[in-house]
JSON list of C-alpha atoms in Angstrom, two decimals:
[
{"chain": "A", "resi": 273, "resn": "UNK", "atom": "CA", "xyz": [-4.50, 6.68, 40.89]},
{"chain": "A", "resi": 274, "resn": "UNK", "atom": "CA", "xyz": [-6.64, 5.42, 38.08]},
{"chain": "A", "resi": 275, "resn": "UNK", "atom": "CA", "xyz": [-8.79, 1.89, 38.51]},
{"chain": "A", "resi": 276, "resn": "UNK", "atom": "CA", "xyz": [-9.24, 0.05, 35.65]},
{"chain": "A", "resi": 277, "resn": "UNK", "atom": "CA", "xyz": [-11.45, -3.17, 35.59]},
{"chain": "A", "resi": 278, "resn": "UNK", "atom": "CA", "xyz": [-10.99, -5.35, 32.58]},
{"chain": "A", "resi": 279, "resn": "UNK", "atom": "CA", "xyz": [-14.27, -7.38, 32.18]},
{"chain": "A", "resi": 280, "resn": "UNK", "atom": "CA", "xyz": [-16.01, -10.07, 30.25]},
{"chain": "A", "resi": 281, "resn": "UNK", "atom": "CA", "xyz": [-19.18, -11.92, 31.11]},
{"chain": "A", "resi": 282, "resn": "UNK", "atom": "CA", "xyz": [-18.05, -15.06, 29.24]},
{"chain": "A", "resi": 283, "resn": "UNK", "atom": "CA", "xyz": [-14.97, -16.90, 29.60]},
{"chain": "A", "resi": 284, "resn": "UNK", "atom": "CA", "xyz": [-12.11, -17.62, 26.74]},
{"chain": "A", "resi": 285, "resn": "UNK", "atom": "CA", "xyz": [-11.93, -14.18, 25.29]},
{"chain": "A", "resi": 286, "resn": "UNK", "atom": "CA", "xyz": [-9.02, -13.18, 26.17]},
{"chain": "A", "resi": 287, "resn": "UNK", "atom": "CA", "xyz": [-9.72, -11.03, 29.76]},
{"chain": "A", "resi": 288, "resn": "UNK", "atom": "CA", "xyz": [-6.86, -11.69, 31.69]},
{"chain": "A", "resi": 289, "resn": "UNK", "atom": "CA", "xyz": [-4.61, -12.01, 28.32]},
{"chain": "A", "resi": 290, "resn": "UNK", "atom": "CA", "xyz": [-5.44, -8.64, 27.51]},
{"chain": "A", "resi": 291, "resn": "UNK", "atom": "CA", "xyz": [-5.03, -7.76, 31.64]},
{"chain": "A", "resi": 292, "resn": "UNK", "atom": "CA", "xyz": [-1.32, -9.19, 31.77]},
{"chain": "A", "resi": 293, "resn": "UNK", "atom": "CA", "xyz": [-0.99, -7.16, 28.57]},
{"chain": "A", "resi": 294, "resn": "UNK", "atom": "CA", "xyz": [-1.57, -4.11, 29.95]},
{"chain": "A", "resi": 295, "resn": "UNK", "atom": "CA", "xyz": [0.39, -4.81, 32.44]},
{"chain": "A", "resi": 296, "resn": "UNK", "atom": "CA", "xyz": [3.64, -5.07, 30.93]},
{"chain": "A", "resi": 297, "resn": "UNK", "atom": "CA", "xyz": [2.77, -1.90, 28.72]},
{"chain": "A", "resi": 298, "resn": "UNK", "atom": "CA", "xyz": [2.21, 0.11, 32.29]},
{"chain": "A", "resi": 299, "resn": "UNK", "atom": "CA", "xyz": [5.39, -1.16, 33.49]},
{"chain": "A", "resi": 300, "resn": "UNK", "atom": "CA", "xyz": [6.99, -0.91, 30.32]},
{"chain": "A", "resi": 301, "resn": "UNK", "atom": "CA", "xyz": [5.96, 3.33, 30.56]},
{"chain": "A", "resi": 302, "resn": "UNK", "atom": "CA", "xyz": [7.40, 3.15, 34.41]},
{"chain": "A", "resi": 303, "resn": "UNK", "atom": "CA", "xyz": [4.06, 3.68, 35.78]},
{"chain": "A", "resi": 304, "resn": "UNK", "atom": "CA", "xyz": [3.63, 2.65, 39.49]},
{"chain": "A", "resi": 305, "resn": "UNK", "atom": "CA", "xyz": [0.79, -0.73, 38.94]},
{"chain": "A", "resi": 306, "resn": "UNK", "atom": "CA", "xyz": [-1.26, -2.62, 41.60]},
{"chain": "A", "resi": 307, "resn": "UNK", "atom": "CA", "xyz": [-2.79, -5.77, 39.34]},
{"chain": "A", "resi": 308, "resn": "UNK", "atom": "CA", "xyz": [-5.86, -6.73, 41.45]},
{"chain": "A", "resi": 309, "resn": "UNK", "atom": "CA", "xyz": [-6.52, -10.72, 40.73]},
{"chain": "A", "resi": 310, "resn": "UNK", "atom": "CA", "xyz": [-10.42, -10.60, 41.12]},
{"chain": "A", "resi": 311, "resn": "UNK", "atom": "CA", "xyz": [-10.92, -13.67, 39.26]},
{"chain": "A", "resi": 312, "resn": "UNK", "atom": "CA", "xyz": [-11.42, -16.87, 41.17]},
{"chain": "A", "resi": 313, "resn": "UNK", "atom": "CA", "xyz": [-8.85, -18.70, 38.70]},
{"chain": "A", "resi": 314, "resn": "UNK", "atom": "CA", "xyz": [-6.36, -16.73, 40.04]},
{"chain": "A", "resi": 315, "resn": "UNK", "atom": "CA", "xyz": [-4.25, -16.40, 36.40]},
{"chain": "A", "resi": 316, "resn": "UNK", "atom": "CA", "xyz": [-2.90, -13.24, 36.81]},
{"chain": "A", "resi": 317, "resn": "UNK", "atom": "CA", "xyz": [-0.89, -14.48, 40.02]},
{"chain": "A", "resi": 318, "resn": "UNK", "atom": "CA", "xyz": [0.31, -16.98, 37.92]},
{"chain": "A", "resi": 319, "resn": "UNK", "atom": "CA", "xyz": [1.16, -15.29, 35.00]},
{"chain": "A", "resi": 320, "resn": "UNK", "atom": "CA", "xyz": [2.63, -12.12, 37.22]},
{"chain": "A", "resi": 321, "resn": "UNK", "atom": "CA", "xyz": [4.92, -15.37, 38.85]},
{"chain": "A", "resi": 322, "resn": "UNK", "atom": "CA", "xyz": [3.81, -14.57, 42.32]},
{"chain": "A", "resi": 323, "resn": "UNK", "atom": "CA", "xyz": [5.05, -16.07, 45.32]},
{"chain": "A", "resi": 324, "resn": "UNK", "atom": "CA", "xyz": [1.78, -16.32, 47.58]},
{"chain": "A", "resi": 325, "resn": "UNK", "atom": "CA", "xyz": [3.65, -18.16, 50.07]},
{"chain": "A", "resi": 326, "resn": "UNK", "atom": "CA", "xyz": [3.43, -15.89, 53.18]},
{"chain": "A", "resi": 327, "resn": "UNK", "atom": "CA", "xyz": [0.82, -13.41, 51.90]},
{"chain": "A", "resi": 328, "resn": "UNK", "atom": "CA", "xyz": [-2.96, -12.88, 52.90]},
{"chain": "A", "resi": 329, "resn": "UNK", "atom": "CA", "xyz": [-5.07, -12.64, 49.35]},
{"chain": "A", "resi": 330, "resn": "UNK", "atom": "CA", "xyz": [-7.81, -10.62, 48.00]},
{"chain": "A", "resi": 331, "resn": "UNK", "atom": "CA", "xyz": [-10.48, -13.18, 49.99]},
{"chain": "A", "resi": 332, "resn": "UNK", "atom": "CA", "xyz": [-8.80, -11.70, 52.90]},
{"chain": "A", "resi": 333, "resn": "UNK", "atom": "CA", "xyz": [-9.26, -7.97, 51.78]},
{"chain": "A", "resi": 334, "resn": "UNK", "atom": "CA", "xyz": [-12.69, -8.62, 50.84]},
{"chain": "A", "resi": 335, "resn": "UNK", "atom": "CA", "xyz": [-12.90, -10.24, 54.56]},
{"chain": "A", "resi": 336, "resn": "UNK", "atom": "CA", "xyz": [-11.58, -6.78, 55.90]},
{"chain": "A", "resi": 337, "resn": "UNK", "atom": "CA", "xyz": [-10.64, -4.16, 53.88]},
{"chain": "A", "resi": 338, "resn": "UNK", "atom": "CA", "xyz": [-8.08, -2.64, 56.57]},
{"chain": "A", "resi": 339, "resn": "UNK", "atom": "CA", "xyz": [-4.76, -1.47, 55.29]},
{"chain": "A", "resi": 340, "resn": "UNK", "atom": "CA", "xyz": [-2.48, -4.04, 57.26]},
{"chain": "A", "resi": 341, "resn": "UNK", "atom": "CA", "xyz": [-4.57, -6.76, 55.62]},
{"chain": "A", "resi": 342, "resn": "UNK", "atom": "CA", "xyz": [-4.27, -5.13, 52.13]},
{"chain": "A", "resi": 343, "resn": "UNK", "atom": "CA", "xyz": [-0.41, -4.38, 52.41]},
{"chain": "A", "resi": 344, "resn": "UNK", "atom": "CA", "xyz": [0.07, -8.04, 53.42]},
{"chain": "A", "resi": 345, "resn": "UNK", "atom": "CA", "xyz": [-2.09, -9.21, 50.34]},
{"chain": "A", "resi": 346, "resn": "UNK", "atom": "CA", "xyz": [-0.17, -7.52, 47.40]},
{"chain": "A", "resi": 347, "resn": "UNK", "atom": "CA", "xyz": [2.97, -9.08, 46.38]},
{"chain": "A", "resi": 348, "resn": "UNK", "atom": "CA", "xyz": [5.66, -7.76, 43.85]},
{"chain": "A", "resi": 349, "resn": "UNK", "atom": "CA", "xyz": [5.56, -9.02, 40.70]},
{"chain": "A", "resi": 350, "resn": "UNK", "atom": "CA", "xyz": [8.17, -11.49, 39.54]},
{"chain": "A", "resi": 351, "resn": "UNK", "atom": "CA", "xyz": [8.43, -9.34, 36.34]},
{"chain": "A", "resi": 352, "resn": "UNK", "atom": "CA", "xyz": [10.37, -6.58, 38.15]},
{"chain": "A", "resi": 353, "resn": "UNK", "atom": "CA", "xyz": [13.28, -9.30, 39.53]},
{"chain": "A", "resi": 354, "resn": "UNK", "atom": "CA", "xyz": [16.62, -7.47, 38.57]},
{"chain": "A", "resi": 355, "resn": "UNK", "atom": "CA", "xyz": [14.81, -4.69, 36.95]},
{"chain": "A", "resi": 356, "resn": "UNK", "atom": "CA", "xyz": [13.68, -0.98, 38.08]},
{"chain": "A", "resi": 357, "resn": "UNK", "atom": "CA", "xyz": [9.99, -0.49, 38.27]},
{"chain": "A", "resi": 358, "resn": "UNK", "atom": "CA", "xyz": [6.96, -1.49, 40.25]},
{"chain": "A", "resi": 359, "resn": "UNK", "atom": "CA", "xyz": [4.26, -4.25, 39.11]},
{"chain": "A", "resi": 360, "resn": "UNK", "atom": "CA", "xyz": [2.68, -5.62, 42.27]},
{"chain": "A", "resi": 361, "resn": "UNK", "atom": "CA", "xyz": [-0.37, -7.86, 42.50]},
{"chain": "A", "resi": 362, "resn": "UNK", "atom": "CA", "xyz": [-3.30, -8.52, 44.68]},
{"chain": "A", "resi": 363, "resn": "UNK", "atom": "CA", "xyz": [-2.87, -11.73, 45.12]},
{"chain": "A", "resi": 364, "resn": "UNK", "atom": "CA", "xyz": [-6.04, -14.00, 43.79]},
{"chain": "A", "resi": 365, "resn": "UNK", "atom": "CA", "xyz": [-7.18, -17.00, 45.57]},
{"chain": "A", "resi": 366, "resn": "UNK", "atom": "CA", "xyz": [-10.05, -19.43, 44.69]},
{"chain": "A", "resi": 367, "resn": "UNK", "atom": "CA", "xyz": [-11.68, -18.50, 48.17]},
{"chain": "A", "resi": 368, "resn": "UNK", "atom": "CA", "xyz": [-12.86, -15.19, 45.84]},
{"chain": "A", "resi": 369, "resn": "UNK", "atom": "CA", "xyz": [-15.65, -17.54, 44.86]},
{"chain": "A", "resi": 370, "resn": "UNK", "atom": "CA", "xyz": [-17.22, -17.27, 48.26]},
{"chain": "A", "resi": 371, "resn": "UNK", "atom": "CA", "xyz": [-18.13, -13.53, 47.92]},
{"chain": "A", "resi": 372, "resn": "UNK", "atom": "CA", "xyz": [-19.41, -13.61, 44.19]},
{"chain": "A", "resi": 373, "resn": "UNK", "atom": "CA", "xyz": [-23.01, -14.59, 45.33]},
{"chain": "A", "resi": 374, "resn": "UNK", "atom": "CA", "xyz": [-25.85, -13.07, 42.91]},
{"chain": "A", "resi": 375, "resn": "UNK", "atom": "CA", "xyz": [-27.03, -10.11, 45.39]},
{"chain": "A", "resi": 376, "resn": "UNK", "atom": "CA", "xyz": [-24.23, -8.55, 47.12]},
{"chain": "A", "resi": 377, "resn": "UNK", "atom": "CA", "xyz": [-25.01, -5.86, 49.44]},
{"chain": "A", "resi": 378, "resn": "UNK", "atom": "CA", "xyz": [-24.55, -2.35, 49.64]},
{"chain": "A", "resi": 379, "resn": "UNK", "atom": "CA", "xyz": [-21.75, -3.01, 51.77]},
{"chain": "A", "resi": 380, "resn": "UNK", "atom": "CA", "xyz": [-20.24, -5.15, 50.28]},
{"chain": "A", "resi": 381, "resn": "UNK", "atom": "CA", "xyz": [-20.28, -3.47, 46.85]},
{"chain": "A", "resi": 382, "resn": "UNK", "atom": "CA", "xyz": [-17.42, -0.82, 48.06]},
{"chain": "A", "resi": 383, "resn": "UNK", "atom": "CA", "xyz": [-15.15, -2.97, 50.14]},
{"chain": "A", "resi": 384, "resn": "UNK", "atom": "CA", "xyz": [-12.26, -3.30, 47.19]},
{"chain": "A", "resi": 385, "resn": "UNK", "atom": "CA", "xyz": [-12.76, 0.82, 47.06]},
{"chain": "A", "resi": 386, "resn": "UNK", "atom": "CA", "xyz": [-12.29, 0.95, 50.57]},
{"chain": "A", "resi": 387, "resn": "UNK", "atom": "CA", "xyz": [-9.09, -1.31, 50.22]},
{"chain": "A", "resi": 388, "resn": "UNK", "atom": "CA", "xyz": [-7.59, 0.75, 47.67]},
{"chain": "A", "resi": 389, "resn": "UNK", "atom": "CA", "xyz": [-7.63, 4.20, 49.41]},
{"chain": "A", "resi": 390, "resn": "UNK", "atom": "CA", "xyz": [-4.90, 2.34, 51.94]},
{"chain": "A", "resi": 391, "resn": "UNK", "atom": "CA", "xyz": [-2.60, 2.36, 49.05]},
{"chain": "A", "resi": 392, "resn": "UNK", "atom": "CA", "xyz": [-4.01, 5.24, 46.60]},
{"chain": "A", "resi": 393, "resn": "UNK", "atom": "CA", "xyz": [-0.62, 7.20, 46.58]},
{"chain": "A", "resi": 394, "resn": "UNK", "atom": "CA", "xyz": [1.34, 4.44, 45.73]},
{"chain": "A", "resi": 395, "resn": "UNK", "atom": "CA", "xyz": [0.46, 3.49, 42.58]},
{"chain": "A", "resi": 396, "resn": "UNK", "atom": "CA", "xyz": [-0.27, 5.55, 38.77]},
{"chain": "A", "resi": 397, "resn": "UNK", "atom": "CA", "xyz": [-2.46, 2.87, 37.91]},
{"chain": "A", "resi": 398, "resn": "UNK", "atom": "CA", "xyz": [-4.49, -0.34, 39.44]},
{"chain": "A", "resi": 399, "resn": "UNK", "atom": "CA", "xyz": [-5.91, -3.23, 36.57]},
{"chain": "A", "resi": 400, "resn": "UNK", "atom": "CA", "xyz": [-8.74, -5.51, 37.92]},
{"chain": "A", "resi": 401, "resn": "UNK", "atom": "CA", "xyz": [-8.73, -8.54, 36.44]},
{"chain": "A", "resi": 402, "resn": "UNK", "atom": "CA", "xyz": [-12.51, -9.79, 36.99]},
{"chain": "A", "resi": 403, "resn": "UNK", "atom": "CA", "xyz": [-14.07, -12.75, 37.42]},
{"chain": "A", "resi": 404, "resn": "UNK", "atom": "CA", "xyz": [-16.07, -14.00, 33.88]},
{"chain": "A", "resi": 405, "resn": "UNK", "atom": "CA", "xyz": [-19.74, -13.22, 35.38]},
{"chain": "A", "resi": 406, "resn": "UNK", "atom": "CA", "xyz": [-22.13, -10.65, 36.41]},
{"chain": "A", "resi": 407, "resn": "UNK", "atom": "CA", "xyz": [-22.38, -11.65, 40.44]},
{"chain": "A", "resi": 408, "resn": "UNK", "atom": "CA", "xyz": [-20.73, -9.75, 43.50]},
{"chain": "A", "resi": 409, "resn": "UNK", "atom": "CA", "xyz": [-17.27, -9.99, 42.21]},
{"chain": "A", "resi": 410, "resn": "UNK", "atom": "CA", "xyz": [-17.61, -8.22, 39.00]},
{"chain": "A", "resi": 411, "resn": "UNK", "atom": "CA", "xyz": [-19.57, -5.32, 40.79]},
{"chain": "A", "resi": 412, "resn": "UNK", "atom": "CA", "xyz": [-17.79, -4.61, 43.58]},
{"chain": "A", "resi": 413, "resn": "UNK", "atom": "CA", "xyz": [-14.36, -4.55, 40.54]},
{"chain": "A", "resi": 414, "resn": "UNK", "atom": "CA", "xyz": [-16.77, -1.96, 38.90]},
{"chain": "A", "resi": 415, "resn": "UNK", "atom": "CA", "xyz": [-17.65, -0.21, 41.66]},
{"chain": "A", "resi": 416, "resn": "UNK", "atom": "CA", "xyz": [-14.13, 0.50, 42.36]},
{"chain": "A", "resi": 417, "resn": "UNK", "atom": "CA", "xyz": [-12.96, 1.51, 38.87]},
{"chain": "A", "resi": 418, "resn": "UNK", "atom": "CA", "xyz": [-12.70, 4.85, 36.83]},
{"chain": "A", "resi": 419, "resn": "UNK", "atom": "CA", "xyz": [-13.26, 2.73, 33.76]},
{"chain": "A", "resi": 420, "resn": "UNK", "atom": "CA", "xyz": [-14.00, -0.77, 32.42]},
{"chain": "A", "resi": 421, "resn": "UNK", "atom": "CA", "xyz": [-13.14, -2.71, 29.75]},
{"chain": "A", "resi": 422, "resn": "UNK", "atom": "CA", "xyz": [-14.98, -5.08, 28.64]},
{"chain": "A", "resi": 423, "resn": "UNK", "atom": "CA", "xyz": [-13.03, -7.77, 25.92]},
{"chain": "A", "resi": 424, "resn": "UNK", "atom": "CA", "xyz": [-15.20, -9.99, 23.52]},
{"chain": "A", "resi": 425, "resn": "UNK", "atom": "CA", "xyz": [-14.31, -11.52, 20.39]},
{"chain": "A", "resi": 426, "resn": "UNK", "atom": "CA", "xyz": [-16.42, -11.73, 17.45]},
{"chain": "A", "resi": 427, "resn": "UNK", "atom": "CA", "xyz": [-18.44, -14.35, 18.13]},
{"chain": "A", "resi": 428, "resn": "UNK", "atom": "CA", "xyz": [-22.86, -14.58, 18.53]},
{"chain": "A", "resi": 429, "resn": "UNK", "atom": "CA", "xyz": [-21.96, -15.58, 22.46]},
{"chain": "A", "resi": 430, "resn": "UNK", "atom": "CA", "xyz": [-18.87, -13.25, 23.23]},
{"chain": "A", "resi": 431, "resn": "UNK", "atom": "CA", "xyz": [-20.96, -10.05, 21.67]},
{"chain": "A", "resi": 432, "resn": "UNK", "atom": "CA", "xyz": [-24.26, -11.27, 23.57]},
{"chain": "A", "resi": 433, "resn": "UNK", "atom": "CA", "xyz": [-22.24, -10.93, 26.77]},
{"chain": "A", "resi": 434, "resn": "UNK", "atom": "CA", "xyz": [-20.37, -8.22, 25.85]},
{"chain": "A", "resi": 435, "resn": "UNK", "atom": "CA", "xyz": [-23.72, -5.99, 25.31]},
{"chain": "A", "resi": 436, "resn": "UNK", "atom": "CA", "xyz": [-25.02, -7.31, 28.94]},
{"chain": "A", "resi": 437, "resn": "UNK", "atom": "CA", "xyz": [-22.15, -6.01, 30.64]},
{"chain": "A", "resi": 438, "resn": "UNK", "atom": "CA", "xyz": [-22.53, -2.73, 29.04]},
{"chain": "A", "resi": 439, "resn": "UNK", "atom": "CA", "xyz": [-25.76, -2.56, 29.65]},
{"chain": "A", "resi": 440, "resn": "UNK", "atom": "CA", "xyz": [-25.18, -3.76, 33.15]},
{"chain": "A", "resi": 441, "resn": "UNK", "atom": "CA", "xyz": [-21.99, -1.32, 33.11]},
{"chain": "A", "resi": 442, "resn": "UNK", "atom": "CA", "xyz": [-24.62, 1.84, 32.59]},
{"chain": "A", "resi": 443, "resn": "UNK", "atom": "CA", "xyz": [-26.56, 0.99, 36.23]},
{"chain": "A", "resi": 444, "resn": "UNK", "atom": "CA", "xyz": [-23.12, 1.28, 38.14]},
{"chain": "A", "resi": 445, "resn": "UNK", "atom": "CA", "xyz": [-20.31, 3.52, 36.27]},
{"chain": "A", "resi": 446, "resn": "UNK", "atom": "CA", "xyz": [-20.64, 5.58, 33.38]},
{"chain": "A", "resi": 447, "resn": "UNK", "atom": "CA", "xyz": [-17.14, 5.68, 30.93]},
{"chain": "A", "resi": 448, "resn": "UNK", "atom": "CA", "xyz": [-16.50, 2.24, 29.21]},
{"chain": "A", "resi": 449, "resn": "UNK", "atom": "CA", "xyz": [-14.10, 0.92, 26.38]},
{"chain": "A", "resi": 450, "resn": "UNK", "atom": "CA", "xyz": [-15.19, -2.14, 24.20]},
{"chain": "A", "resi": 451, "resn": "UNK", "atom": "CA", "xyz": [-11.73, -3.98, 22.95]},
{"chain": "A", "resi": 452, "resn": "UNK", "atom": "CA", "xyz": [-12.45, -6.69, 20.61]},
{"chain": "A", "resi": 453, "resn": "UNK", "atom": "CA", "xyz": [-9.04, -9.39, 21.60]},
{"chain": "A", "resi": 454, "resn": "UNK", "atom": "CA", "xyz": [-9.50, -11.65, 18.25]},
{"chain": "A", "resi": 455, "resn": "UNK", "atom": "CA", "xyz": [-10.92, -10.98, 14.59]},
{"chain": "A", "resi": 456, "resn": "UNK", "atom": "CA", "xyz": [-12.31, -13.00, 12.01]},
{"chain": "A", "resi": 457, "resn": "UNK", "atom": "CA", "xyz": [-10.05, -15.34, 9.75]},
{"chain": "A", "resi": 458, "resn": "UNK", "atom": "CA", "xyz": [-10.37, -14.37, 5.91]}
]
């Protein structure tokens, strides 16, 4: 299983855009994908057309990372209705926001990791969609992953964030992949 967390430290670039993206590509290939809704907005649920009615959510994972909770957090993606292939999601919730404090600890830092052994051999590939800052959230997504992301656009704020989070990037993982999501008109 590969973890992939796609990242920016500013909102509007295109993050979850560019995660939705490669999740139809993934399922597109037939690879087996877990989409893990990090971000307190909760868009990829949306945009995956979940139905959260009767699941727990990633709140509830972070809460306690044991595999009965995680199982009963991911949901299958309405993408895959009628079709062969699996696209599930971790289903987001704005409850997220209560573990994204500025100093998470040790502990804390490793409970998505911990979630996603329960469920390593099911899928090729996992996506993190993170949340738009540099608190708990977005480390304990980076923590987890083999590689991150991180979008920007070509803008002074989008590339001032975008050279934080690799710089912030360097003190947890090594292996990153800058994708610009918009150019410049002519």
């Amino acid at each position: 299983m590969h973890v992939l967390s796609v990242s920016s430290l500013k909102g509007g670039v295109g993050k979850t855009t560019v995660t939705l993206g490669l999740a139809s590509a993934s399922f597109a290939k037939g690879l087996r994908t877990l989409v893990v809704d990090f971000d307190p907005q909760s868009d990829v649920s949306t945009g995956m057309d979940i139905a959260v009615a009767g699941h727990l959510n990633v709140a509830d994972v972070l809460t306690a990372p044991r595999e009965r909770t995680v199982r009963q957090a991911i949901a299958p993606s309405g993408w895959t209705r009628g079709r062969n292939g699996t696209v599930d999601v971790m289903i987001g919730s704005p409850s997220a926001i209560n573990f994204d404090g500025p100093h998470p600890s040790i502990r804390d830092i490793w409970k998505l990791e911990e979630a996603l052994a329960h469920v390593e051999n099911e899928y090729d590939l996992v996506l993190i969609d993170s949340a738009p800052s540099l608190n708990a959230l977005t480390r304990t997504a980076w923590a987890a992953s083999d590689r991150v992301i991180v979008v920007t656009e070509p803008g002074l704020f989008s590339v001032a964030a975008a050279d934080r989070a690799l710089r912030a990037i360097e003190e947890i993982r090594r292996g990153l992949s800058p994708v610009c999501s918009r150019s410049a008109s002519s």
